[in-house]
Every structure is written in C-alpha cells, then in structure tokens.
mmCIF file of C-alpha atoms in Angstrom:
data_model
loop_
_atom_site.group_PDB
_atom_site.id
_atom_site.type_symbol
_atom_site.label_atom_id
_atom_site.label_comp_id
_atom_site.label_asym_id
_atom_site.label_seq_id
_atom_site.Cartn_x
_atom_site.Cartn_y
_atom_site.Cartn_z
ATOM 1 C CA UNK A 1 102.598 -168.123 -59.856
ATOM 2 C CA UNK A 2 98.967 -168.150 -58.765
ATOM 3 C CA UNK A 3 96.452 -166.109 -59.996
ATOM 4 C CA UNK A 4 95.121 -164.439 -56.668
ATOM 5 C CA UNK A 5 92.835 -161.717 -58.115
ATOM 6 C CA UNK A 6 91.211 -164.591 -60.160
ATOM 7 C CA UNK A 7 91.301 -167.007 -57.163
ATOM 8 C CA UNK A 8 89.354 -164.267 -54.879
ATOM 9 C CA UNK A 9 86.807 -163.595 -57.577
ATOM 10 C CA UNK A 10 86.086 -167.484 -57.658
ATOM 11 C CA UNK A 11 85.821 -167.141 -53.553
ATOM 12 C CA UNK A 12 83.466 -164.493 -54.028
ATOM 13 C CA UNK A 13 80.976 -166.336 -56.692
ATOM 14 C CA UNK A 14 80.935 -169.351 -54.399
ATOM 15 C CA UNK A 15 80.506 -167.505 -51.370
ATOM 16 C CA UNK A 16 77.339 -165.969 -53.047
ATOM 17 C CA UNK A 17 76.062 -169.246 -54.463
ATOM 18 C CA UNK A 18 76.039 -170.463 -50.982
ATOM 19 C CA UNK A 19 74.275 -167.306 -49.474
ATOM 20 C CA UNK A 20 71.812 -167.673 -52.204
ATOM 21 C CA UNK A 21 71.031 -171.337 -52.264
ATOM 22 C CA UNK A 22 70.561 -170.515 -48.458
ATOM 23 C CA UNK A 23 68.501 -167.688 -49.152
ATOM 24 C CA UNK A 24 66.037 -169.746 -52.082
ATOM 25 C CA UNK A 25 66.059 -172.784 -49.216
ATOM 26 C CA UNK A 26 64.855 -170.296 -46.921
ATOM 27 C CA UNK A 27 61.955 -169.694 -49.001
ATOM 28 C CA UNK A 28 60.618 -173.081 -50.035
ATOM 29 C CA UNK A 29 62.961 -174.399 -52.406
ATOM 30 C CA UNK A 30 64.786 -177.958 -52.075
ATOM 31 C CA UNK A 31 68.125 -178.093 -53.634
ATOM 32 C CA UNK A 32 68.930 -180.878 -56.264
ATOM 33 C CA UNK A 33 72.424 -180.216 -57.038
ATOM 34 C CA UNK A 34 75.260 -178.064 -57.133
ATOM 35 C CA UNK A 35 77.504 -176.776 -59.591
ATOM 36 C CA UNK A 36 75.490 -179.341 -62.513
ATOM 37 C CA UNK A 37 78.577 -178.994 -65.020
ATOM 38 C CA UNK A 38 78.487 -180.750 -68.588
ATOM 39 C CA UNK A 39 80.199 -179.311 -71.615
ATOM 40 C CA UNK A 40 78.000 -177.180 -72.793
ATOM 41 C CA UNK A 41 78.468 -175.107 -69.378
ATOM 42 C CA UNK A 42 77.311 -175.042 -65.673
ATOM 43 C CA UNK A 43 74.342 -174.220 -63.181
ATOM 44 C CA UNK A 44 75.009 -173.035 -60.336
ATOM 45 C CA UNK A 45 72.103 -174.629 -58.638
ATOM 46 C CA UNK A 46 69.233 -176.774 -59.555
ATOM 47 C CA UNK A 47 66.548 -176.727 -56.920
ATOM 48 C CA UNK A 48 62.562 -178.043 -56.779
ATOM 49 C CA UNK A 49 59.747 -174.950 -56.068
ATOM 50 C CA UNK A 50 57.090 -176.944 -55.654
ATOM 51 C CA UNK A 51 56.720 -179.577 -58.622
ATOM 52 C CA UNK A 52 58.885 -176.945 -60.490
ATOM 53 C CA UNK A 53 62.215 -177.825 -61.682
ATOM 54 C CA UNK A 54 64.670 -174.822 -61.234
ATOM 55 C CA UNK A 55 68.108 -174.318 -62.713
ATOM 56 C CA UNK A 56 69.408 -170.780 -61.109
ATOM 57 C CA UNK A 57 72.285 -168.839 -62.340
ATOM 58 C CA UNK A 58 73.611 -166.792 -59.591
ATOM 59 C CA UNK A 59 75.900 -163.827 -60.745
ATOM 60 C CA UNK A 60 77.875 -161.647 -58.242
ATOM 61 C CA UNK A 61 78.725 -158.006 -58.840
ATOM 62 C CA UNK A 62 81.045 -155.603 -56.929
ATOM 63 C CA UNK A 63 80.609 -151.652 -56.683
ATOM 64 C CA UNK A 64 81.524 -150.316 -59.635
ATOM 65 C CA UNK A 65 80.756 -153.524 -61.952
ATOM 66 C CA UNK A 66 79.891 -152.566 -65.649
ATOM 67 C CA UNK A 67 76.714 -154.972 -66.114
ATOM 68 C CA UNK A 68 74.201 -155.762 -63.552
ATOM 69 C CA UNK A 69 74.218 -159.387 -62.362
ATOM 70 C CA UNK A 70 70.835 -159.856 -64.499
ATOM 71 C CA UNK A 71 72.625 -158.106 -67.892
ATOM 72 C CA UNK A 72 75.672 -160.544 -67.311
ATOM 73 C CA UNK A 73 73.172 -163.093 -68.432
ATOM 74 C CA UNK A 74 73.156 -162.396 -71.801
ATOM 75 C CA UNK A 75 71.442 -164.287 -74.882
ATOM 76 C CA UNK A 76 74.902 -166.667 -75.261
ATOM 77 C CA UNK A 77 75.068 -167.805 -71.263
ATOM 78 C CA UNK A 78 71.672 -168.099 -71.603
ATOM 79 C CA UNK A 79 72.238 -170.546 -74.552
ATOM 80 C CA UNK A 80 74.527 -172.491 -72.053
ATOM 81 C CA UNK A 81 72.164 -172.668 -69.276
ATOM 82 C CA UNK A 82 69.650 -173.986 -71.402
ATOM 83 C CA UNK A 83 71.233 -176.766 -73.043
ATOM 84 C CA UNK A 84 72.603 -177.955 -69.581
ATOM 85 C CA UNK A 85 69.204 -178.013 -68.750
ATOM 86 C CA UNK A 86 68.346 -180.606 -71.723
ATOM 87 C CA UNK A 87 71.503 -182.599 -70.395
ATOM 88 C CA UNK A 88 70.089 -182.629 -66.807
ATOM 89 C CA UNK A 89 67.057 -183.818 -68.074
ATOM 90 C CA UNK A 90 68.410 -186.483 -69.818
ATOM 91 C CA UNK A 91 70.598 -187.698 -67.161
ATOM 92 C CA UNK A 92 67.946 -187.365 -64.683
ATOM 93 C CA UNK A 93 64.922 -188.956 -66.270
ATOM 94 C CA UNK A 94 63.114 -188.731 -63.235
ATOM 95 C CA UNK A 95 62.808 -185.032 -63.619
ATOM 96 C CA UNK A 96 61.957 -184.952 -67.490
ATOM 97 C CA UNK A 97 58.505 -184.200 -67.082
ATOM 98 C CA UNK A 98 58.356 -181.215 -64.562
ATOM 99 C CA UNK A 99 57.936 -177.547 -65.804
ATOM 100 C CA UNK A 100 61.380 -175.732 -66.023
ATOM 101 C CA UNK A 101 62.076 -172.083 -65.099
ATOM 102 C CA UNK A 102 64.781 -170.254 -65.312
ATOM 103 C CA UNK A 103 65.989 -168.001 -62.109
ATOM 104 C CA UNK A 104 68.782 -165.392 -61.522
ATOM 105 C CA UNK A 105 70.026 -164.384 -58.381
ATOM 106 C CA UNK A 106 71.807 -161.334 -58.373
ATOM 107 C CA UNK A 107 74.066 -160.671 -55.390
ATOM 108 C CA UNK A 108 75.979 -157.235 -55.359
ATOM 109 C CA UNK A 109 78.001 -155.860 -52.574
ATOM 110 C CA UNK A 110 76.091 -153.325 -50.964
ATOM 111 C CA UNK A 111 77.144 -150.973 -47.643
ATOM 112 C CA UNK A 112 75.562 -153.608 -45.342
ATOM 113 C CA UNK A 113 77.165 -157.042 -46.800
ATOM 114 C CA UNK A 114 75.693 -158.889 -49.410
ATOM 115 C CA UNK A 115 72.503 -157.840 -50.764
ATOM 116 C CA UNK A 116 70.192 -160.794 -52.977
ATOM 117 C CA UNK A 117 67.587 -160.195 -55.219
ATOM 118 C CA UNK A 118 65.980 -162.850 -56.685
ATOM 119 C CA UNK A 119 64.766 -162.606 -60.062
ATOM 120 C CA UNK A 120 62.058 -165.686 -61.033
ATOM 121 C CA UNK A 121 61.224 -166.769 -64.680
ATOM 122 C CA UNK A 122 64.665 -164.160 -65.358
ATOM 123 C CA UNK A 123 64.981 -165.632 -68.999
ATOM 124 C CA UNK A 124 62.380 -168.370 -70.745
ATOM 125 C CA UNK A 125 63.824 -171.168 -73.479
ATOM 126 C CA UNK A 126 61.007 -172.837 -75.332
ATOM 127 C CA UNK A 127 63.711 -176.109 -76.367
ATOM 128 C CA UNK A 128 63.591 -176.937 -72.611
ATOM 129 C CA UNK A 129 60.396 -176.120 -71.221
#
C-alpha cells in the first residue's frame, strides 16, 4: 500500500524547489543542475551567480513545523551538502576553480501561498571553498 502522506510531502518539496529555482532565476542566477545526487547525499539545485558556483538546499516547512527551514539544515546535512559539492567538482572539472557558496531557500506555507526567503552564504565549509 502506498505511502500517500509521504508521497504528498515529496510533492510539496519539489513543488518548492521549482518555485525557488524560478524565484533565484528570476534574480540572476543560471541553473546548472537539478537534484545533483551522489552517495554522500543530494542538492537540490546547483546554479551560477555570476562567476559563483552555487549549490542551494531548499527546505519546505508547513504551519506548525518544529524547525525553521534554515534550522533543518543542521551541522550533519550540512556535512552532506558539502561533500556533494567536492563530488560535483570533481565530476565537473570545468567548475573546480570558481568560488562556492552555500544558499538556503526556505519556503513555508504562509496565508497567501508560498512564501521564499532566500538566505545567501546560509552555512560556509572551508574543505570546499
């Protein structure tokens, strides 16, 4: 029997990843790729601001949510994010030498849809910078 209550919360985070990749786009960024999975985790999206290579973590909340989308991203999905990063770069030599940052968008469901907030440089990792 499916898991619907999973399957709608997996709706939900893709439906905000697409809102916010639409939202970064809308504000200068080029996307790369989507959903960059390897073992050691996934990025939602990895975009180019500028000569800046971005790997954004986009984390939806509902009302009532325990953690805020930015404390969801704790020290151990950091971890994760970061050594996709070194994977990325490794697969993708042509991006090896750009400067890295690390992004959040936080979408929560607000009275008037989906509300964004985009939080640059959220988290820094010195092994991937």
């Amino acid at each position: 029997m499916p898991n619907f209550r999973l399957a709608s919360h997996v709706t939900r985070g893709r439906r905000a990843e697409r809102r916010a990749e639409r939202y970064l786009r809308r504000r200068g960024l080029a996307t790369v790729v989507r959903n960059y999975a390897r073992t050691t985790g996934e990025v939602d999206l990895v975009m180019l601001d500028g000569d800046d290579l971005v790997f954004v973590e986009v984390r939806y909340r509902g009302p009532g949510s325990w953690a805020s989308a930015l404390e969801s991203v704790d020290s151990a999905k950091q971890g994760r994010i970061v050594r996709t990063c070194e994977l990325f770069r490794r697969d993708h030599p042509e991006h090896r030498f750009r400067a890295v940052r690390f992004d959040v968008v936080a979408a929560t469901k607000g009275n008037l849809g989906l509300e964004l907030e985009w939080i640059r440089n959220a988290f820094d990792a010195t092994g991937c910078a």
